[in-house]
Protein backbone atom coordinates (compact mmCIF):
# COMPACT_ATOMS: atom_id res chain seq x y z
CA UNK A 1 0.00 0.00 0.00
CA UNK A 2 1.47 3.39 -0.89
CA UNK A 3 2.04 6.07 1.76
CA UNK A 4 -0.74 8.34 0.45
CA UNK A 5 -3.46 5.70 0.77
CA UNK A 6 -2.31 4.64 4.21
CA UNK A 7 -2.49 8.27 5.30
CA UNK A 8 -6.04 8.68 3.96
CA UNK A 9 -7.24 5.58 5.76
CA UNK A 10 -5.72 6.64 9.12
CA UNK A 11 -7.40 10.00 8.90
CA UNK A 12 -10.82 8.36 9.36
CA UNK A 13 -9.89 6.49 12.51
CA UNK A 14 -10.84 8.09 15.82
CA UNK A 15 -10.25 7.06 19.39
CA UNK A 16 -13.47 5.51 20.68
CA UNK A 17 -13.94 6.68 24.24
CA UNK A 18 -15.32 4.09 26.64
CA UNK A 19 -17.90 5.75 28.88
CA UNK A 20 -20.05 4.38 31.69
CA UNK A 21 -23.39 5.64 32.93
CA UNK A 22 -22.23 8.04 35.68
CA UNK A 23 -23.60 11.59 35.56
CA UNK A 24 -20.28 12.97 34.27
CA UNK A 25 -20.00 10.29 31.58
CA UNK A 26 -23.55 10.96 30.41
CA UNK A 27 -22.67 14.67 30.21
CA UNK A 28 -19.64 13.76 28.08
CA UNK A 29 -21.82 11.65 25.76
CA UNK A 30 -24.28 14.54 25.42
CA UNK A 31 -21.53 17.02 24.61
CA UNK A 32 -20.27 14.70 21.84
CA UNK A 33 -23.80 14.58 20.41
CA UNK A 34 -23.99 18.39 20.59
CA UNK A 35 -20.88 18.79 18.50
CA UNK A 36 -22.19 16.37 15.86
CA UNK A 37 -20.33 13.20 16.95
CA UNK A 38 -21.39 9.56 17.09
CA UNK A 39 -22.07 7.75 20.38
CA UNK A 40 -23.20 4.15 20.83
CA UNK A 41 -25.88 4.15 23.52
CA UNK A 42 -27.64 1.37 25.41
CA UNK A 43 -31.33 0.78 24.84
CA UNK A 44 -33.49 -2.00 26.24
CA UNK A 45 -33.70 -3.67 22.78
CA UNK A 46 -30.19 -3.43 21.31
CA UNK A 47 -27.38 -0.84 21.41
CA UNK A 48 -28.04 2.11 19.11
CA UNK A 49 -25.58 4.29 17.18
CA UNK A 50 -26.73 7.78 18.11
CA UNK A 51 -26.34 11.19 16.46
CA UNK A 52 -28.20 14.50 16.58
CA UNK A 53 -31.24 13.84 14.35
CA UNK A 54 -31.46 17.51 13.38
CA UNK A 55 -27.88 17.67 12.09
CA UNK A 56 -27.53 16.45 8.47
CA UNK A 57 -23.78 16.06 8.73
CA UNK A 58 -23.93 14.09 12.00
CA UNK A 59 -26.61 11.80 10.57
CA UNK A 60 -24.62 11.14 7.42
CA UNK A 61 -21.72 9.97 9.61
CA UNK A 62 -23.98 7.18 10.92
CA UNK A 63 -24.57 5.90 7.38
CA UNK A 64 -20.86 6.04 6.69
CA UNK A 65 -19.76 4.26 9.89
CA UNK A 66 -22.27 1.45 9.38
CA UNK A 67 -21.93 1.17 5.60
CA UNK A 68 -25.70 1.62 5.54
CA UNK A 69 -27.52 2.19 2.24
CA UNK A 70 -28.88 5.74 2.02
CA UNK A 71 -32.39 4.46 1.24
CA UNK A 72 -32.73 2.81 4.67
CA UNK A 73 -34.28 5.38 7.05
CA UNK A 74 -33.36 5.70 10.74
CA UNK A 75 -35.54 5.61 13.85
CA UNK A 76 -35.77 8.95 15.67
CA UNK A 77 -35.57 8.57 19.45
CA UNK A 78 -37.42 11.05 21.63
CA UNK A 79 -37.57 11.86 25.34
CA UNK A 80 -41.39 11.92 25.47
CA UNK A 81 -44.64 12.02 23.48
CA UNK A 82 -44.57 15.81 23.27
CA UNK A 83 -41.22 15.72 21.54
CA UNK A 84 -42.48 13.08 19.08
CA UNK A 85 -45.42 15.31 18.19
CA UNK A 86 -43.01 17.98 16.93
CA UNK A 87 -41.86 15.63 14.19
CA UNK A 88 -44.85 13.44 13.26
CA UNK A 89 -48.54 14.06 12.64
CA UNK A 90 -50.17 12.40 15.63
CA UNK A 91 -53.37 10.35 15.42
CA UNK A 92 -55.65 8.52 17.83
CA UNK A 93 -54.00 5.14 17.30
CA UNK A 94 -50.59 6.67 18.02
CA UNK A 95 -52.00 8.12 21.24
CA UNK A 96 -53.35 4.72 22.35
CA UNK A 97 -50.22 2.77 21.47
CA UNK A 98 -47.77 5.23 23.00
CA UNK A 99 -49.81 5.61 26.21
CA UNK A 100 -49.65 1.84 26.58
CA UNK A 101 -46.18 0.95 25.33
CA UNK A 102 -43.93 4.03 25.80
CA UNK A 103 -41.34 4.21 27.03
CA UNK A 104 -40.56 0.84 25.50
CA UNK A 105 -39.75 -1.34 22.49
CA UNK A 106 -42.31 0.14 20.07
CA UNK A 107 -41.64 2.36 17.04
CA UNK A 108 -44.44 4.10 15.16
CA UNK A 109 -44.23 5.47 11.63
CA UNK A 110 -46.34 8.54 10.84
CA UNK A 111 -46.35 11.36 8.28
CA UNK A 112 -43.76 14.00 9.01
CA UNK A 113 -44.91 17.40 10.30
CA UNK A 114 -44.49 20.29 7.86
CA UNK A 115 -41.87 22.10 9.91
CA UNK A 116 -40.09 18.98 11.18
CA UNK A 117 -36.44 19.69 11.96
CA UNK A 118 -35.40 16.06 11.44
CA UNK A 119 -32.59 15.75 8.89
CA UNK A 120 -33.82 14.55 5.47
CA UNK A 121 -30.95 12.08 5.34
CA UNK A 122 -32.24 10.39 8.51
CA UNK A 123 -35.65 9.77 6.87
CA UNK A 124 -34.11 8.71 3.54
CA UNK A 125 -36.13 11.61 2.07
CA UNK A 126 -39.43 9.86 2.85
CA UNK A 127 -42.53 11.85 3.81
CA UNK A 128 -42.79 9.76 7.02
CA UNK A 129 -40.77 9.51 10.23
CA UNK A 130 -40.27 6.54 12.58
CA UNK A 131 -40.29 7.59 16.25
CA UNK A 132 -39.60 5.72 19.48
CA UNK A 133 -39.24 6.61 23.15
CA UNK A 134 -36.87 3.97 24.54
CA UNK A 135 -37.36 2.46 27.99
CA UNK A 136 -33.71 2.24 29.03
CA UNK A 137 -32.98 4.70 31.87
CA UNK A 138 -29.57 5.65 30.46
CA UNK A 139 -30.98 6.28 26.97
CA UNK A 140 -33.74 8.38 28.50
CA UNK A 141 -31.29 10.37 30.60
CA UNK A 142 -29.18 11.11 27.51
CA UNK A 143 -32.31 12.19 25.60
CA UNK A 144 -33.48 14.42 28.47
CA UNK A 145 -30.14 16.16 28.85
CA UNK A 146 -29.62 16.50 25.10
CA UNK A 147 -33.18 17.73 24.74
CA UNK A 148 -33.18 17.05 21.00
CA UNK A 149 -34.21 14.00 18.95
CA UNK A 150 -31.57 11.36 18.38
CA UNK A 151 -31.30 9.23 15.21
CA UNK A 152 -30.12 5.75 16.16
CA UNK A 153 -29.98 2.58 14.11
CA UNK A 154 -28.70 -0.60 15.73
CA UNK A 155 -24.97 -0.27 16.47
CA UNK A 156 -23.61 -2.84 14.02
CA UNK A 157 -22.24 -2.85 10.48
CA UNK A 158 -25.11 -2.83 7.98
CA UNK A 159 -26.47 -6.34 7.45
CA UNK A 160 -24.55 -7.87 10.34
CA UNK A 161 -25.59 -9.23 13.75
CA UNK A 162 -26.99 -6.53 16.04
CA UNK A 163 -25.23 -5.59 19.29
CA UNK A 164 -26.56 -6.36 22.75
CA UNK A 165 -23.32 -5.50 24.59
CA UNK A 166 -20.40 -3.12 24.10
CA UNK A 167 -18.17 -6.03 23.08
CA UNK A 168 -20.38 -6.51 20.04
CA UNK A 169 -20.35 -2.77 19.29
CA UNK A 170 -16.56 -2.55 19.53
CA UNK A 171 -16.14 -5.61 17.29
CA UNK A 172 -17.90 -3.64 14.52
CA UNK A 173 -17.32 0.03 15.19
CA UNK A 174 -14.17 0.53 17.25
CA UNK A 175 -12.26 3.62 16.03
CA UNK A 176 -15.15 4.59 13.76
CA UNK A 177 -17.24 6.32 16.45
CA UNK A 178 -16.45 8.88 19.13
CA UNK A 179 -17.70 7.06 22.21
CA UNK A 180 -19.66 4.18 23.61
CA UNK A 181 -21.80 4.27 26.75
CA UNK A 182 -21.63 0.95 28.57
CA UNK A 183 -24.68 -0.09 30.57
CA UNK A 184 -24.33 -3.88 30.42
CA UNK A 185 -26.39 -6.26 28.31
CA UNK A 186 -29.62 -5.23 26.58
CA UNK A 187 -32.52 -6.93 28.32
CA UNK A 188 -35.03 -7.33 25.47
CA UNK A 189 -32.44 -8.46 22.93
CA UNK A 190 -34.38 -7.94 19.67
CA UNK A 191 -35.20 -4.63 18.00
CA UNK A 192 -38.42 -2.71 18.58
CA UNK A 193 -41.71 -3.66 16.97
CA UNK A 194 -42.46 -1.19 14.13
CA UNK A 195 -46.07 -0.20 13.46
CA UNK A 196 -47.03 1.99 10.49
CA UNK A 197 -50.45 3.40 9.61
CA UNK A 198 -51.02 2.93 5.91
CA UNK A 199 -53.74 3.93 6.95
CA UNK A 200 -54.57 0.61 8.66
CA UNK A 201 -52.15 -0.29 11.44
CA UNK A 202 -49.55 -2.57 9.92
CA UNK A 203 -46.62 -4.30 11.58
CA UNK A 204 -43.50 -3.52 9.54
CA UNK A 205 -41.15 -5.39 11.87
CA UNK A 206 -42.01 -7.87 14.62
CA UNK A 207 -40.45 -7.39 18.03
CA UNK A 208 -40.95 -7.90 21.74
CA UNK A 209 -44.41 -6.28 21.58
CA UNK A 210 -46.43 -8.90 19.75
CA UNK A 211 -49.00 -8.33 16.95
CA UNK A 212 -51.68 -9.58 19.39
CA UNK A 213 -50.67 -6.98 21.98
CA UNK A 214 -50.87 -4.20 19.37
CA UNK A 215 -54.18 -5.47 18.07
CA UNK A 216 -55.62 -5.78 21.60
CA UNK A 217 -54.52 -2.26 22.52
CA UNK A 218 -56.15 -0.80 19.41
CA UNK A 219 -59.21 -3.04 19.55
CA UNK A 220 -58.67 -3.46 15.82
CA UNK A 221 -57.30 -5.96 13.41
CA UNK A 222 -53.72 -5.47 12.38
CA UNK A 223 -53.13 -5.55 8.64
CA UNK A 224 -51.49 -8.78 7.68
CA UNK A 225 -47.81 -8.46 7.28
CA UNK A 226 -46.31 -11.20 5.23
CA UNK A 227 -42.68 -12.14 5.56
CA UNK A 228 -42.79 -13.87 2.18
CA UNK A 229 -44.38 -10.93 0.42
CA UNK A 230 -42.90 -7.70 -0.90
CA UNK A 231 -40.82 -5.66 1.54
CA UNK A 232 -43.05 -2.89 2.85
CA UNK A 233 -40.55 -1.20 5.16
CA UNK A 234 -38.25 0.78 2.90
CA UNK A 235 -34.71 -0.34 3.39
CA UNK A 236 -35.66 -3.40 5.40
CA UNK A 237 -33.10 -5.85 4.13
CA UNK A 238 -33.91 -9.40 3.09
CA UNK A 239 -30.49 -10.51 4.28
CA UNK A 240 -29.72 -9.04 7.69
CA UNK A 241 -28.33 -9.91 11.14
CA UNK A 242 -25.91 -12.20 9.29
CA UNK A 243 -23.10 -14.12 10.99
CA UNK A 244 -20.13 -15.20 8.85
CA UNK A 245 -21.27 -18.80 9.18
CA UNK A 246 -24.23 -20.22 7.27
CA UNK A 247 -27.35 -20.76 9.36
CA UNK A 248 -29.33 -24.01 9.15
CA UNK A 249 -32.76 -23.40 10.66
CA UNK A 250 -35.30 -25.78 12.23
CA UNK A 251 -32.55 -28.33 12.83
CA UNK A 252 -33.77 -31.48 14.53
CA UNK A 253 -30.59 -33.42 13.89
CA UNK A 254 -27.09 -32.16 14.53
CA UNK A 255 -24.43 -32.63 11.87
CA UNK A 256 -20.71 -32.96 12.31
CA UNK A 257 -18.69 -29.75 12.31
CA UNK A 258 -21.68 -27.53 12.99
CA UNK A 259 -22.10 -25.31 16.02
CA UNK A 260 -25.44 -26.01 17.62
CA UNK A 261 -27.76 -23.31 18.93
CA UNK A 262 -30.50 -25.07 20.89
CA UNK A 263 -33.91 -24.24 22.29
CA UNK A 264 -35.67 -26.39 24.89
CA UNK A 265 -34.56 -29.75 26.17
CA UNK A 266 -31.88 -30.57 23.58
CA UNK A 267 -28.16 -31.27 23.58
CA UNK A 268 -26.31 -28.38 21.95
CA UNK A 269 -23.32 -26.06 22.25
CA UNK A 270 -25.35 -23.25 23.74
CA UNK A 271 -29.04 -23.06 24.63
CA UNK A 272 -31.25 -20.02 23.96
CA UNK A 273 -33.63 -21.19 26.68
CA UNK A 274 -33.68 -24.64 28.23
CA UNK A 275 -37.03 -23.83 29.83
CA UNK A 276 -38.49 -22.75 26.43
CA UNK A 277 -38.98 -19.12 27.45
CA UNK A 278 -39.26 -17.02 24.28
CA UNK A 279 -38.30 -13.79 26.06
CA UNK A 280 -35.15 -15.45 27.45
CA UNK A 281 -34.38 -16.74 23.94
CA UNK A 282 -34.80 -13.22 22.48
CA UNK A 283 -32.48 -11.79 25.13
CA UNK A 284 -29.79 -14.35 24.28
CA UNK A 285 -30.24 -14.52 20.50
CA UNK A 286 -27.72 -11.99 19.13
CA UNK A 287 -25.15 -12.62 21.86
CA UNK A 288 -25.17 -16.39 21.24
CA UNK A 289 -24.91 -15.86 17.46
CA UNK A 290 -21.85 -13.65 18.11
CA UNK A 291 -20.36 -16.30 20.43
CA UNK A 292 -20.87 -19.25 18.07
CA UNK A 293 -19.68 -17.27 15.04
CA UNK A 294 -16.42 -16.46 16.83
CA UNK A 295 -15.46 -20.15 16.49
CA UNK A 296 -15.59 -19.67 12.68
CA UNK A 297 -17.77 -22.71 11.98
CA UNK A 298 -19.03 -23.25 8.42
CA UNK A 299 -22.55 -23.69 9.73
CA UNK A 300 -24.55 -22.82 12.84
CA UNK A 301 -27.62 -25.04 13.16
CA UNK A 302 -30.60 -23.77 15.13
CA UNK A 303 -33.41 -25.66 16.88
CA UNK A 304 -36.98 -24.91 15.79
CA UNK A 305 -38.45 -21.93 17.67
CA UNK A 306 -42.26 -21.75 18.10
CA UNK A 307 -43.60 -19.17 15.66
CA UNK A 308 -45.83 -17.32 18.10
CA UNK A 309 -45.59 -14.26 20.35
CA UNK A 310 -41.95 -13.13 20.62
CA UNK A 311 -41.03 -16.22 18.61
CA UNK A 312 -42.25 -14.32 15.51
CA UNK A 313 -39.48 -11.74 16.01
CA UNK A 314 -36.85 -14.40 16.75
CA UNK A 315 -37.77 -16.37 13.61
CA UNK A 316 -37.82 -13.18 11.51
CA UNK A 317 -34.25 -12.36 12.61
CA UNK A 318 -33.06 -15.96 12.12
CA UNK A 319 -34.61 -16.18 8.69
CA UNK A 320 -32.97 -12.98 7.48
CA UNK A 321 -29.69 -14.08 9.09
CA UNK A 322 -29.85 -17.32 7.09
CA UNK A 323 -30.11 -15.52 3.73
CA UNK A 324 -26.69 -14.88 2.22
CA UNK A 325 -26.56 -12.35 -0.58
O1 LIG B 1 -34.98 -1.33 18.82
C1 LIG B 1 -34.72 -0.59 17.88
O2 LIG B 1 -35.59 -0.17 17.09
C2 LIG B 1 -33.25 -0.20 17.67
C3 LIG B 1 -32.81 0.65 18.86
C4 LIG B 1 -31.42 1.19 18.73
O3 LIG B 1 -33.75 1.67 19.07
N1 LIG B 1 -33.05 0.47 16.43
C5 LIG B 1 -33.13 -0.17 15.22
O4 LIG B 1 -32.82 0.61 14.13
O5 LIG B 1 -33.41 -1.35 15.11
P1 LIG B 1 -32.47 0.03 12.69
O6 LIG B 1 -31.97 1.17 11.90
O7 LIG B 1 -31.58 -1.15 12.82
O8 LIG B 1 -33.86 -0.38 12.10
C6 LIG B 1 -34.77 0.64 11.74
C7 LIG B 1 -35.85 0.10 10.87
C8 LIG B 1 -35.40 -0.17 9.44
O9 LIG B 1 -35.90 -1.43 9.04
C9 LIG B 1 -36.06 0.95 8.66
O10 LIG B 1 -36.37 0.55 7.35
C10 LIG B 1 -37.31 1.23 9.48
O11 LIG B 1 -36.88 1.11 10.81
N2 LIG B 1 -37.80 2.62 9.27
C11 LIG B 1 -37.24 3.76 9.70
N3 LIG B 1 -37.94 4.84 9.26
C12 LIG B 1 -38.96 4.34 8.55
C13 LIG B 1 -40.05 4.95 7.83
N4 LIG B 1 -40.19 6.27 7.74
N5 LIG B 1 -40.93 4.12 7.21
C14 LIG B 1 -40.79 2.78 7.30
N6 LIG B 1 -39.79 2.14 7.96
C15 LIG B 1 -38.89 2.92 8.56
MG1 LIG C 1 -30.49 -2.86 12.47
Tab-separated table of C-alpha atoms in Angstrom, residues 112-322:
chain	number	residue	atom	x	y	z
A	112	UNK	CA	-43.759	13.996	9.007
A	113	UNK	CA	-44.909	17.397	10.300
A	114	UNK	CA	-44.486	20.286	7.858
A	115	UNK	CA	-41.870	22.096	9.908
A	116	UNK	CA	-40.087	18.976	11.183
A	117	UNK	CA	-36.444	19.688	11.959
A	118	UNK	CA	-35.403	16.057	11.440
A	119	UNK	CA	-32.589	15.751	8.890
A	120	UNK	CA	-33.822	14.554	5.467
A	121	UNK	CA	-30.946	12.083	5.335
A	122	UNK	CA	-32.241	10.392	8.506
A	123	UNK	CA	-35.645	9.773	6.874
A	124	UNK	CA	-34.114	8.714	3.539
A	125	UNK	CA	-36.127	11.612	2.066
A	126	UNK	CA	-39.427	9.864	2.852
A	127	UNK	CA	-42.531	11.854	3.809
A	128	UNK	CA	-42.795	9.764	7.023
A	129	UNK	CA	-40.769	9.508	10.230
A	130	UNK	CA	-40.275	6.536	12.578
A	131	UNK	CA	-40.288	7.593	16.249
A	132	UNK	CA	-39.605	5.721	19.478
A	133	UNK	CA	-39.242	6.607	23.148
A	134	UNK	CA	-36.867	3.970	24.538
A	135	UNK	CA	-37.357	2.458	27.988
A	136	UNK	CA	-33.705	2.235	29.030
A	137	UNK	CA	-32.984	4.696	31.874
A	138	UNK	CA	-29.566	5.645	30.459
A	139	UNK	CA	-30.979	6.275	26.968
A	140	UNK	CA	-33.739	8.379	28.502
A	141	UNK	CA	-31.291	10.372	30.603
A	142	UNK	CA	-29.185	11.110	27.511
A	143	UNK	CA	-32.313	12.187	25.601
A	144	UNK	CA	-33.477	14.420	28.473
A	145	UNK	CA	-30.136	16.155	28.848
A	146	UNK	CA	-29.616	16.498	25.097
A	147	UNK	CA	-33.184	17.728	24.738
A	148	UNK	CA	-33.179	17.048	21.002
A	149	UNK	CA	-34.207	13.998	18.951
A	150	UNK	CA	-31.574	11.360	18.376
A	151	UNK	CA	-31.296	9.230	15.213
A	152	UNK	CA	-30.121	5.747	16.162
A	153	UNK	CA	-29.983	2.575	14.113
A	154	UNK	CA	-28.698	-0.599	15.732
A	155	UNK	CA	-24.972	-0.275	16.470
A	156	UNK	CA	-23.608	-2.837	14.020
A	157	UNK	CA	-22.239	-2.845	10.480
A	158	UNK	CA	-25.110	-2.829	7.978
A	159	UNK	CA	-26.475	-6.339	7.447
A	160	UNK	CA	-24.549	-7.871	10.340
A	161	UNK	CA	-25.588	-9.230	13.750
A	162	UNK	CA	-26.993	-6.533	16.042
A	163	UNK	CA	-25.233	-5.594	19.285
A	164	UNK	CA	-26.555	-6.363	22.749
A	165	UNK	CA	-23.316	-5.497	24.594
A	166	UNK	CA	-20.400	-3.118	24.099
A	167	UNK	CA	-18.167	-6.031	23.077
A	168	UNK	CA	-20.384	-6.509	20.035
A	169	UNK	CA	-20.350	-2.766	19.294
A	170	UNK	CA	-16.561	-2.549	19.526
A	171	UNK	CA	-16.142	-5.613	17.292
A	172	UNK	CA	-17.899	-3.643	14.521
A	173	UNK	CA	-17.323	0.025	15.191
A	174	UNK	CA	-14.167	0.530	17.252
A	175	UNK	CA	-12.260	3.615	16.033
A	176	UNK	CA	-15.150	4.587	13.762
A	177	UNK	CA	-17.239	6.320	16.450
A	178	UNK	CA	-16.446	8.875	19.133
A	179	UNK	CA	-17.703	7.059	22.214
A	180	UNK	CA	-19.660	4.182	23.611
A	181	UNK	CA	-21.803	4.269	26.753
A	182	UNK	CA	-21.627	0.948	28.566
A	183	UNK	CA	-24.679	-0.095	30.572
A	184	UNK	CA	-24.326	-3.878	30.416
A	185	UNK	CA	-26.391	-6.261	28.307
A	186	UNK	CA	-29.620	-5.226	26.579
A	187	UNK	CA	-32.520	-6.932	28.319
A	188	UNK	CA	-35.026	-7.325	25.466
A	189	UNK	CA	-32.443	-8.463	22.933
A	190	UNK	CA	-34.376	-7.936	19.666
A	191	UNK	CA	-35.204	-4.631	18.003
A	192	UNK	CA	-38.424	-2.712	18.584
A	193	UNK	CA	-41.712	-3.657	16.970
A	194	UNK	CA	-42.457	-1.189	14.131
A	195	UNK	CA	-46.066	-0.198	13.457
A	196	UNK	CA	-47.033	1.991	10.490
A	197	UNK	CA	-50.453	3.398	9.608
A	198	UNK	CA	-51.025	2.933	5.914
A	199	UNK	CA	-53.738	3.931	6.949
A	200	UNK	CA	-54.575	0.614	8.663
A	201	UNK	CA	-52.154	-0.291	11.438
A	202	UNK	CA	-49.549	-2.573	9.920
A	203	UNK	CA	-46.624	-4.297	11.582
A	204	UNK	CA	-43.498	-3.524	9.541
A	205	UNK	CA	-41.153	-5.391	11.872
A	206	UNK	CA	-42.013	-7.874	14.618
A	207	UNK	CA	-40.451	-7.388	18.028
A	208	UNK	CA	-40.953	-7.900	21.737
A	209	UNK	CA	-44.413	-6.282	21.582
A	210	UNK	CA	-46.435	-8.902	19.749
A	211	UNK	CA	-48.998	-8.333	16.954
A	212	UNK	CA	-51.682	-9.582	19.390
A	213	UNK	CA	-50.666	-6.981	21.978
A	214	UNK	CA	-50.866	-4.197	19.372
A	215	UNK	CA	-54.176	-5.472	18.070
A	216	UNK	CA	-55.623	-5.778	21.600
A	217	UNK	CA	-54.521	-2.265	22.515
A	218	UNK	CA	-56.147	-0.803	19.407
A	219	UNK	CA	-59.207	-3.039	19.549
A	220	UNK	CA	-58.665	-3.455	15.820
A	221	UNK	CA	-57.305	-5.965	13.405
A	222	UNK	CA	-53.719	-5.465	12.382
A	223	UNK	CA	-53.131	-5.553	8.644
A	224	UNK	CA	-51.491	-8.782	7.680
A	225	UNK	CA	-47.814	-8.462	7.277
A	226	UNK	CA	-46.308	-11.202	5.235
A	227	UNK	CA	-42.682	-12.137	5.559
A	228	UNK	CA	-42.788	-13.870	2.183
A	229	UNK	CA	-44.375	-10.928	0.420
A	230	UNK	CA	-42.900	-7.700	-0.898
A	231	UNK	CA	-40.822	-5.662	1.544
A	232	UNK	CA	-43.054	-2.891	2.854
A	233	UNK	CA	-40.552	-1.198	5.157
A	234	UNK	CA	-38.248	0.783	2.900
A	235	UNK	CA	-34.713	-0.344	3.389
A	236	UNK	CA	-35.660	-3.397	5.399
A	237	UNK	CA	-33.099	-5.847	4.135
A	238	UNK	CA	-33.906	-9.405	3.091
A	239	UNK	CA	-30.487	-10.506	4.275
A	240	UNK	CA	-29.716	-9.036	7.687
A	241	UNK	CA	-28.325	-9.911	11.139
A	242	UNK	CA	-25.906	-12.204	9.295
A	243	UNK	CA	-23.101	-14.120	10.994
A	244	UNK	CA	-20.133	-15.199	8.848
A	245	UNK	CA	-21.270	-18.803	9.184
A	246	UNK	CA	-24.232	-20.220	7.272
A	247	UNK	CA	-27.347	-20.761	9.363
A	248	UNK	CA	-29.327	-24.011	9.153
A	249	UNK	CA	-32.755	-23.399	10.662
A	250	UNK	CA	-35.299	-25.781	12.232
A	251	UNK	CA	-32.546	-28.327	12.827
A	252	UNK	CA	-33.772	-31.476	14.525
A	253	UNK	CA	-30.592	-33.419	13.887
A	254	UNK	CA	-27.094	-32.160	14.528
A	255	UNK	CA	-24.433	-32.628	11.869
A	256	UNK	CA	-20.706	-32.964	12.312
A	257	UNK	CA	-18.693	-29.750	12.310
A	258	UNK	CA	-21.682	-27.533	12.987
A	259	UNK	CA	-22.100	-25.313	16.019
A	260	UNK	CA	-25.441	-26.015	17.621
A	261	UNK	CA	-27.760	-23.308	18.928
A	262	UNK	CA	-30.497	-25.065	20.888
A	263	UNK	CA	-33.911	-24.236	22.288
A	264	UNK	CA	-35.671	-26.386	24.888
A	265	UNK	CA	-34.560	-29.747	26.167
A	266	UNK	CA	-31.880	-30.569	23.576
A	267	UNK	CA	-28.158	-31.266	23.583
A	268	UNK	CA	-26.313	-28.385	21.950
A	269	UNK	CA	-23.316	-26.055	22.246
A	270	UNK	CA	-25.351	-23.247	23.738
A	271	UNK	CA	-29.045	-23.061	24.625
A	272	UNK	CA	-31.252	-20.019	23.955
A	273	UNK	CA	-33.632	-21.187	26.676
A	274	UNK	CA	-33.679	-24.645	28.235
A	275	UNK	CA	-37.027	-23.825	29.827
A	276	UNK	CA	-38.495	-22.748	26.431
A	277	UNK	CA	-38.976	-19.115	27.446
A	278	UNK	CA	-39.256	-17.024	24.280
A	279	UNK	CA	-38.299	-13.788	26.065
A	280	UNK	CA	-35.148	-15.454	27.448
A	281	UNK	CA	-34.377	-16.737	23.942
A	282	UNK	CA	-34.803	-13.224	22.477
A	283	UNK	CA	-32.476	-11.788	25.128
A	284	UNK	CA	-29.785	-14.355	24.276
A	285	UNK	CA	-30.237	-14.516	20.501
A	286	UNK	CA	-27.724	-11.991	19.130
A	287	UNK	CA	-25.147	-12.625	21.863
A	288	UNK	CA	-25.169	-16.388	21.236
A	289	UNK	CA	-24.906	-15.865	17.462
A	290	UNK	CA	-21.848	-13.646	18.107
A	291	UNK	CA	-20.360	-16.296	20.428
A	292	UNK	CA	-20.866	-19.247	18.072
A	293	UNK	CA	-19.684	-17.269	15.044
A	294	UNK	CA	-16.424	-16.460	16.825
A	295	UNK	CA	-15.457	-20.147	16.487
A	296	UNK	CA	-15.587	-19.674	12.684
A	297	UNK	CA	-17.767	-22.713	11.979
A	298	UNK	CA	-19.035	-23.246	8.420
A	299	UNK	CA	-22.553	-23.688	9.733
A	300	UNK	CA	-24.549	-22.822	12.841
A	301	UNK	CA	-27.620	-25.044	13.162
A	302	UNK	CA	-30.596	-23.767	15.133
A	303	UNK	CA	-33.409	-25.661	16.881
A	304	UNK	CA	-36.978	-24.913	15.787
A	305	UNK	CA	-38.448	-21.931	17.667
A	306	UNK	CA	-42.255	-21.749	18.098
A	307	UNK	CA	-43.603	-19.167	15.660
A	308	UNK	CA	-45.835	-17.323	18.103
A	309	UNK	CA	-45.587	-14.263	20.351
A	310	UNK	CA	-41.951	-13.127	20.624
A	311	UNK	CA	-41.031	-16.216	18.605
A	312	UNK	CA	-42.248	-14.320	15.513
A	313	UNK	CA	-39.477	-11.743	16.010
A	314	UNK	CA	-36.850	-14.400	16.749
A	315	UNK	CA	-37.773	-16.370	13.611
A	316	UNK	CA	-37.824	-13.184	11.509
A	317	UNK	CA	-34.252	-12.363	12.607
A	318	UNK	CA	-33.058	-15.957	12.125
A	319	UNK	CA	-34.605	-16.182	8.691
A	320	UNK	CA	-32.968	-12.975	7.480
A	321	UNK	CA	-29.693	-14.082	9.093
A	322	UNK	CA	-29.846	-17.317	7.087
